PDB file of C-alpha atoms in Angstrom:
ATOM      1  CA  MET A  27     -14.810  23.476  -0.695  1.00  0.00           C
ATOM      2  CA  THR A  28     -16.021  19.929  -0.100  1.00  0.00           C
ATOM      3  CA  ASP A  29     -14.821  18.273   3.086  1.00  0.00           C
ATOM      4  CA  LEU A  30     -12.824  15.202   2.033  1.00  0.00           C
ATOM      5  CA  ALA A  31     -12.904  13.620   5.479  1.00  0.00           C
ATOM      6  CA  ASP A  32     -15.690  11.198   4.585  1.00  0.00           C
ATOM      7  CA  ARG A  33     -14.389  10.575   1.060  1.00  0.00           C
ATOM      8  CA  PRO A  34     -17.598  11.022  -0.931  1.00  0.00           C
ATOM      9  CA  GLU A  35     -17.736   9.570  -4.432  1.00  0.00           C
ATOM     10  CA  GLU A  36     -17.111  13.052  -5.827  1.00  0.00           C
ATOM     11  CA  ALA A  37     -15.042  14.707  -3.101  1.00  0.00           C
ATOM     12  CA  SER A  38     -14.666  18.073  -4.777  1.00  0.00           C
ATOM     13  CA  ALA A  39     -15.356  19.527  -8.165  1.00  0.00           C
ATOM     14  CA  PRO A  40     -12.388  20.868 -10.126  1.00  0.00           C
ATOM     15  CA  ARG A  41     -12.161  24.626  -9.856  1.00  0.00           C
ATOM     16  CA  ARG A  42     -10.762  25.104 -13.305  1.00  0.00           C
ATOM     17  CA  LYS A  43      -9.809  23.163 -16.334  1.00  0.00           C
ATOM     18  CA  ARG A  44      -6.514  21.364 -15.954  1.00  0.00           C
ATOM     19  CA  SER A  45      -4.467  18.668 -17.587  1.00  0.00           C
ATOM     20  CA  ARG A  46      -5.419  15.136 -16.605  1.00  0.00           C
ATOM     21  CA  HIS A  47      -1.905  13.812 -16.962  1.00  0.00           C
ATOM     22  CA  VAL A  48       0.456  13.943 -14.030  1.00  0.00           C
ATOM     23  CA  ALA A  49       3.972  12.705 -14.606  1.00  0.00           C
ATOM     24  CA  LEU A  50       5.501  10.560 -11.888  1.00  0.00           C
ATOM     25  CA  LEU A  51       9.252  10.805 -12.137  1.00  0.00           C
ATOM     26  CA  LEU A  52      11.565   8.700 -10.045  1.00  0.00           C
ATOM     27  CA  ALA A  53      15.248   9.371  -9.692  1.00  0.00           C
ATOM     28  CA  GLY A  54      16.610   9.121  -6.178  1.00  0.00           C
ATOM     29  CA  ALA A  55      14.343  11.553  -4.390  1.00  0.00           C
ATOM     30  CA  ALA A  56      11.239  10.919  -6.414  1.00  0.00           C
ATOM     31  CA  VAL A  57       9.187  13.815  -7.656  1.00  0.00           C
ATOM     32  CA  LEU A  58       5.626  13.682  -8.862  1.00  0.00           C
ATOM     33  CA  THR A  59       5.120  16.580 -11.201  1.00  0.00           C
ATOM     34  CA  LEU A  60       1.837  18.341 -10.631  1.00  0.00           C
ATOM     35  CA  ALA A  61      -0.348  19.627 -13.393  1.00  0.00           C
ATOM     36  CA  ALA A  62      -2.937  21.380 -11.254  1.00  0.00           C
ATOM     37  CA  CYS A  63      -3.410  24.545  -9.264  1.00  0.00           C
ATOM     38  CA  GLU A  64      -1.456  24.333  -6.022  1.00  0.00           C
ATOM     39  CA  ASP A  65      -4.310  25.250  -3.683  1.00  0.00           C
ATOM     40  CA  ASP A  66      -6.244  22.182  -4.831  1.00  0.00           C
ATOM     41  CA  ALA A  67      -3.316  19.778  -4.448  1.00  0.00           C
ATOM     42  CA  VAL A  68      -2.477  17.272  -1.715  1.00  0.00           C
ATOM     43  CA  ASP A  69       0.668  15.349  -0.848  1.00  0.00           C
ATOM     44  CA  ALA A  70       0.727  11.978  -2.573  1.00  0.00           C
ATOM     45  CA  GLN A  71       3.036   9.020  -3.025  1.00  0.00           C
ATOM     46  CA  ALA A  72       2.635   6.025  -5.304  1.00  0.00           C
ATOM     47  CA  PHE A  73       4.013   2.503  -4.897  1.00  0.00           C
ATOM     48  CA  PRO A  74       4.041  -0.539  -7.169  1.00  0.00           C
ATOM     49  CA  ASP A  75       3.312  -2.839  -4.212  1.00  0.00           C
ATOM     50  CA  LEU A  76       2.915  -3.037  -0.439  1.00  0.00           C
ATOM     51  CA  ASP A  77       6.552  -3.907   0.238  1.00  0.00           C
ATOM     52  CA  SER A  78       7.734  -0.717  -1.477  1.00  0.00           C
ATOM     53  CA  CYS A  79       5.474   1.337   0.741  1.00  0.00           C
ATOM     54  CA  LEU A  80       6.609  -0.451   3.897  1.00  0.00           C
ATOM     55  CA  ALA A  81      10.242   0.186   2.975  1.00  0.00           C
ATOM     56  CA  ALA A  82       9.576   3.878   2.355  1.00  0.00           C
ATOM     57  CA  ALA A  83       7.712   4.194   5.652  1.00  0.00           C
ATOM     58  CA  GLN A  84      10.965   3.530   7.517  1.00  0.00           C
ATOM     59  CA  THR A  85      12.088   7.047   6.600  1.00  0.00           C
ATOM     60  CA  ASP A  86      11.563   9.631   9.323  1.00  0.00           C
ATOM     61  CA  GLY A  87       9.370  12.662   8.814  1.00  0.00           C
ATOM     62  CA  LEU A  88       6.910  11.232   6.300  1.00  0.00           C
ATOM     63  CA  TRP A  89       3.165  11.815   6.523  1.00  0.00           C
ATOM     64  CA  PHE A  90       2.328   8.097   6.387  1.00  0.00           C
ATOM     65  CA  THR A  91       3.229   5.086   8.492  1.00  0.00           C
ATOM     66  CA  ALA A  92       3.648   1.358   7.890  1.00  0.00           C
ATOM     67  CA  ASP A  93       0.125   0.880   9.226  1.00  0.00           C
ATOM     68  CA  ASP A  94      -1.126   3.367   6.629  1.00  0.00           C
ATOM     69  CA  CYS A  95       0.651   1.315   3.953  1.00  0.00           C
ATOM     70  CA  ARG A  96      -1.144  -1.859   5.008  1.00  0.00           C
ATOM     71  CA  THR A  97      -4.539  -0.267   5.551  1.00  0.00           C
ATOM     72  CA  GLN A  98      -4.522   1.701   2.319  1.00  0.00           C
ATOM     73  CA  PHE A  99      -3.174  -1.195   0.259  1.00  0.00           C
ATOM     74  CA  ALA A 100      -6.117  -3.299   1.433  1.00  0.00           C
ATOM     75  CA  ALA A 101      -8.466  -0.404   0.639  1.00  0.00           C
ATOM     76  CA  ALA A 102      -6.957  -0.025  -2.826  1.00  0.00           C
ATOM     77  CA  GLU A 103      -7.380  -3.738  -3.506  1.00  0.00           C
ATOM     78  CA  GLN A 104     -11.059  -3.531  -2.576  1.00  0.00           C
ATOM     79  CA  THR A 105     -11.615  -0.334  -4.567  1.00  0.00           C
ATOM     80  CA  HIS A 106      -9.945  -1.945  -7.573  1.00  0.00           C
ATOM     81  CA  LEU A 107     -12.245  -4.954  -7.311  1.00  0.00           C
ATOM     82  CA  GLU A 108     -15.321  -2.741  -7.106  1.00  0.00           C
ATOM     83  CA  THR A 109     -14.513   0.013  -9.614  1.00  0.00           C
ATOM     84  CA  ALA A 110     -12.009  -1.201 -12.219  1.00  0.00           C
ATOM     85  CA  PRO A 111     -13.403  -1.050 -15.776  1.00  0.00           C
ATOM     86  CA  ARG A 112     -14.725  -4.388 -17.018  1.00  0.00           C
ATOM     87  CA  TYR A 113     -14.609  -5.614 -20.619  1.00  0.00           C
ATOM     88  CA  GLU A 114     -16.281  -8.434 -22.479  1.00  0.00           C
ATOM     89  CA  SER A 115     -12.974  -9.904 -23.722  1.00  0.00           C
ATOM     90  CA  ARG A 116      -9.295  -9.954 -22.807  1.00  0.00           C
ATOM     91  CA  GLU A 117      -8.455  -8.633 -26.266  1.00  0.00           C
ATOM     92  CA  LEU A 118     -10.617  -5.573 -25.785  1.00  0.00           C
ATOM     93  CA  CYS A 119      -9.234  -4.970 -22.297  1.00  0.00           C
ATOM     94  CA  GLU A 120      -5.639  -5.174 -23.528  1.00  0.00           C
ATOM     95  CA  GLU A 121      -6.386  -2.734 -26.329  1.00  0.00           C
ATOM     96  CA  GLU A 122      -7.291  -0.185 -23.661  1.00  0.00           C
ATOM     97  CA  HIS A 123      -4.707  -1.082 -21.011  1.00  0.00           C
ATOM     98  CA  GLY A 124      -1.810  -2.762 -22.796  1.00  0.00           C
ATOM     99  CA  ALA A 125      -0.633  -6.285 -23.595  1.00  0.00           C
ATOM    100  CA  GLY A 126      -0.524  -8.541 -20.548  1.00  0.00           C
ATOM    101  CA  ALA A 127      -2.190  -5.917 -18.361  1.00  0.00           C
ATOM    102  CA  CYS A 128      -5.555  -7.666 -17.949  1.00  0.00           C
ATOM    103  CA  GLY A 129      -6.920 -10.661 -16.117  1.00  0.00           C
ATOM    104  CA  ALA A 130     -10.203 -12.454 -15.512  1.00  0.00           C
ATOM    105  CA  ASP A 131     -12.676 -10.750 -13.204  1.00  0.00           C
ATOM    106  CA  PRO A 132     -12.146 -12.327  -9.748  1.00  0.00           C
ATOM    107  CA  ALA A 133     -15.720 -11.387  -8.814  1.00  0.00           C
ATOM    108  CA  ALA A 134     -17.240 -13.367 -11.694  1.00  0.00           C
ATOM    109  CA  GLY A 135     -19.500 -15.996 -10.197  1.00  0.00           C
ATOM    110  CA  ASP A 136     -19.660 -14.215  -6.851  1.00  0.00           C
ATOM    111  CA  PRO A 137     -23.324 -14.441  -5.760  1.00  0.00           C
ATOM    112  CA  ALA A 138     -23.148 -11.056  -4.037  1.00  0.00           C
ATOM    113  CA  ALA A 139     -21.827  -9.404  -7.184  1.00  0.00           C
ATOM    114  CA  GLN A 140     -24.387 -11.148  -9.343  1.00  0.00           C
ATOM    115  CA  GLN A 141     -27.203  -9.793  -7.187  1.00  0.00           C
ATOM    116  CA  GLN A 142     -26.150  -6.238  -8.016  1.00  0.00           C
ATOM    117  CA  GLY A 143     -27.213  -6.502 -11.608  1.00  0.00           C
ATOM    118  CA  GLY A 144     -26.321  -9.687 -13.362  1.00  0.00           C
ATOM    119  CA  GLY A 145     -22.678  -9.030 -14.179  1.00  0.00           C
ATOM    120  CA  GLY A 146     -21.292 -11.636 -16.505  1.00  0.00           C
ATOM    121  CA  PHE A 147     -17.839 -13.031 -17.169  1.00  0.00           C
ATOM    122  CA  SER A 148     -15.452 -10.225 -17.904  1.00  0.00           C
ATOM    123  CA  PHE A 149     -11.852  -9.069 -17.941  1.00  0.00           C
ATOM    124  CA  MET A 150     -10.381  -6.138 -16.082  1.00  0.00           C
ATOM    125  CA  PRO A 151      -7.007  -4.380 -15.828  1.00  0.00           C
ATOM    126  CA  LEU A 152      -4.729  -5.812 -13.149  1.00  0.00           C
ATOM    127  CA  LEU A 153      -3.829  -3.869 -10.020  1.00  0.00           C
ATOM    128  CA  VAL A 154      -0.285  -2.580 -10.606  1.00  0.00           C
ATOM    129  CA  GLY A 155       0.172  -0.286  -7.644  1.00  0.00           C
ATOM    130  CA  TYR A 156      -1.531   2.208  -5.433  1.00  0.00           C
ATOM    131  CA  MET A 157      -1.295   5.864  -4.639  1.00  0.00           C
ATOM    132  CA  MET A 158      -1.763   7.274  -1.152  1.00  0.00           C
ATOM    133  CA  GLY A 159      -2.773  10.856  -0.491  1.00  0.00           C
ATOM    134  CA  SER A 160      -2.731  12.958   2.658  1.00  0.00           C
ATOM    135  CA  MET A 161      -5.871  14.917   3.490  1.00  0.00           C
ATOM    136  CA  LEU A 162      -4.513  15.736   6.968  1.00  0.00           C
ATOM    137  CA  SER A 163      -4.293  19.449   6.205  1.00  0.00           C
ATOM    138  CA  ARG A 164      -7.983  19.360   5.288  1.00  0.00           C
ATOM    139  CA  GLY A 165      -9.070  17.663   8.478  1.00  0.00           C
ATOM    140  CA  GLY A 166      -9.129  14.231   6.855  1.00  0.00           C
ATOM    141  CA  GLY A 167      -6.816  11.265   6.963  1.00  0.00           C
ATOM    142  CA  VAL A 168      -4.875   9.170   4.484  1.00  0.00           C
ATOM    143  CA  PHE A 169      -6.671   7.848   1.409  1.00  0.00           C
ATOM    144  CA  SER A 170      -5.687   5.670  -1.504  1.00  0.00           C
ATOM    145  CA  GLN A 171      -6.436   4.909  -5.110  1.00  0.00           C
ATOM    146  CA  PRO A 172      -5.580   1.740  -7.021  1.00  0.00           C
ATOM    147  CA  MET A 173      -3.525   2.124 -10.180  1.00  0.00           C
ATOM    148  CA  VAL A 174      -3.975   0.253 -13.455  1.00  0.00           C
ATOM    149  CA  ARG A 175      -1.991   0.250 -16.687  1.00  0.00           C
ATOM    150  CA  THR A 176      -2.765   2.268 -19.763  1.00  0.00           C
ATOM    151  CA  PRO A 177      -0.917   1.866 -23.063  1.00  0.00           C
ATOM    152  CA  GLY A 178       1.170   4.925 -22.184  1.00  0.00           C
ATOM    153  CA  GLY A 179       1.531   4.694 -18.417  1.00  0.00           C
ATOM    154  CA  TYR A 180      -0.705   4.307 -15.382  1.00  0.00           C
ATOM    155  CA  SER A 181      -4.076   5.573 -14.264  1.00  0.00           C
ATOM    156  CA  THR A 182      -6.659   5.545 -11.521  1.00  0.00           C
ATOM    157  CA  PRO A 183      -9.670   3.262 -12.284  1.00  0.00           C
ATOM    158  CA  SER A 184     -11.797   6.114 -13.597  1.00  0.00           C
ATOM    159  CA  GLY A 185      -9.097   7.192 -16.012  1.00  0.00           C
ATOM    160  CA  ASN A 186      -9.383  10.792 -14.873  1.00  0.00           C
ATOM    161  CA  GLN A 187      -5.741  10.966 -13.759  1.00  0.00           C
ATOM    162  CA  THR A 188      -2.888   9.411 -15.672  1.00  0.00           C
ATOM    163  CA  PHE A 189       0.720   9.039 -14.623  1.00  0.00           C
ATOM    164  CA  ALA A 190       4.015   8.217 -16.270  1.00  0.00           C
ATOM    165  CA  SER A 191       5.003   5.868 -13.424  1.00  0.00           C
ATOM    166  CA  ASN A 192       3.456   3.904 -10.571  1.00  0.00           C
ATOM    167  CA  SER A 193       6.041   5.113  -8.071  1.00  0.00           C
ATOM    168  CA  GLY A 194       7.114   8.535  -6.892  1.00  0.00           C
ATOM    169  CA  SER A 195       5.981  11.355  -4.651  1.00  0.00           C
ATOM    170  CA  GLY A 196       4.711  14.879  -5.001  1.00  0.00           C
ATOM    171  CA  ARG A 197       1.412  16.737  -5.037  1.00  0.00           C
ATOM    172  CA  VAL A 198      -1.652  15.829  -7.078  1.00  0.00           C
ATOM    173  CA  PRO A 199      -5.166  17.263  -7.420  1.00  0.00           C
ATOM    174  CA  ALA A 200      -7.420  16.249  -4.513  1.00  0.00           C
ATOM    175  CA  GLN A 201     -10.001  14.903  -6.962  1.00  0.00           C
ATOM    176  CA  ALA A 202      -7.497  12.229  -7.990  1.00  0.00           C
ATOM    177  CA  PHE A 203      -8.807  10.399  -4.913  1.00  0.00           C
ATOM    178  CA  ASN A 204     -12.458  10.550  -5.936  1.00  0.00           C
ATOM    179  CA  ARG A 205     -13.935   7.083  -6.059  1.00  0.00           C
ATOM    180  CA  ALA A 206     -14.687   5.810  -9.571  1.00  0.00           C
ATOM    181  CA  PRO A 207     -18.178   4.536 -10.455  1.00  0.00           C
ATOM    182  CA  THR A 208     -18.921   1.000  -9.292  1.00  0.00           C
ATOM    183  CA  THR A 209     -18.568  -1.646 -11.995  1.00  0.00           C
ATOM    184  CA  ILE A 210     -18.734  -4.889 -10.005  1.00  0.00           C
ATOM    185  CA  GLY A 211     -21.824  -6.905 -10.821  1.00  0.00           C
ATOM    186  CA  GLN A 212     -22.527  -4.958 -14.002  1.00  0.00           C
ATOM    187  CA  GLN A 213     -22.420  -6.125 -17.575  1.00  0.00           C
ATOM    188  CA  PRO A 214     -18.924  -5.735 -19.042  1.00  0.00           C
ATOM    189  CA  MET A 215     -18.369  -3.144 -21.746  1.00  0.00           C
ATOM    190  CA  SER A 216     -18.646  -4.300 -25.331  1.00  0.00           C
ATOM    191  CA  ARG A 217     -16.406  -3.105 -28.146  1.00  0.00           C
ATOM    192  CA  ALA A 218     -19.207  -0.851 -29.382  1.00  0.00           C
ATOM    193  CA  GLN A 219     -19.611   0.719 -25.925  1.00  0.00           C
ATOM    194  CA  VAL A 220     -15.886   1.343 -25.594  1.00  0.00           C
ATOM    195  CA  ALA A 221     -15.823   2.953 -29.037  1.00  0.00           C
ATOM    196  CA  GLN A 222     -18.825   5.089 -28.191  1.00  0.00           C
ATOM    197  CA  ARG A 223     -17.084   6.335 -25.084  1.00  0.00           C
ATOM    198  CA  GLY A 224     -13.914   7.103 -26.966  1.00  0.00           C
ATOM    199  CA  GLY A 225     -11.861   4.541 -25.042  1.00  0.00           C
ATOM    200  CA  PHE A 226     -10.690   4.314 -21.438  1.00  0.00           C
ATOM    201  CA  GLY A 227     -10.427   7.683 -19.764  1.00  0.00           C
ATOM    202  CA  ALA A 228     -11.590   9.565 -22.820  1.00  0.00           C
ATOM    203  CA  GLY A 229     -14.462  11.420 -21.210  1.00  0.00           C
ATOM    204  CA  ALA A 230     -17.382   9.189 -21.996  1.00  0.00           C
ATOM    205  CA  THR A 231     -19.961   7.922 -19.515  1.00  0.00           C
ATOM    206  CA  ALA A 232     -20.137   4.864 -17.318  1.00  0.00           C
ATOM    207  CA  ARG A 233     -23.064   3.354 -15.508  1.00  0.00           C
ATOM    208  CA  THR A 234     -23.242   3.495 -11.783  1.00  0.00           C
ATOM    209  CA  ALA A 235     -24.501   0.696  -9.585  1.00  0.00           C
ATOM    210  CA  THR A 236     -27.961   2.242  -9.662  1.00  0.00           C
ATOM    211  CA  GLY A 237     -28.073   2.452 -13.429  1.00  0.00           C
ATOM    212  CA  GLY A 238     -27.489   6.169 -13.711  1.00  0.00           C
ATOM    213  CA  SER A 239     -24.656   7.749 -15.581  1.00  0.00           C
ATOM    214  CA  ARG A 240     -21.750   9.929 -14.676  1.00  0.00           C
ATOM    215  CA  GLY A 241     -18.523  11.104 -16.155  1.00  0.00           C
ATOM    216  CA  PHE A 242     -16.064   8.310 -16.846  1.00  0.00           C
ATOM    217  CA  GLY A 243     -12.621   9.750 -17.062  1.00  0.00           C
ATOM    218  CA  GLY A 244     -13.778  13.057 -18.388  1.00  0.00           C
TER     219      GLY A 244
END
């Protein structure tokens, strides 16, 4: 089993085929319904914003603190900036993520981003929450993933885990916290590329920062 303490880009390979959709259900005591084998699952909780996390952290006996909320929200913001899928037009982005769910790339025009490969003006799904996961039982700490919209719910930037809600708690597969391929500074996806990949999170390939390829939501 891969040690998740250092959070490698691919923390652990899935042990068996499983559904990629995890339903987040909120009703009083929120429950995040797991669709994975239990021995590969970690405690997780999702929040639509930082304030929601800080409010939840006031409850005794949780595995995260207010400091974790702040630290992991900042980490999720940075991860979102670096790994969110980028599209050549707002129209194309909204087709994949929903109406009103996309904005202009805040890194466009950033000299540091441009040096990574040219980039270009693009649109990307907005950050609509973040999910924190506890790796404490595995000798690690608390990690996070940004969440973006999909037409039917929410997803991590790679599209490899989808959720019905951006709030709730439960257990999710550890690989839900794998870092998505870097997209900042790369050319945005064209309509033809999106179609070739079968759409966001449909199991096609995405370029890494070094020009290689890897699974994109597969």
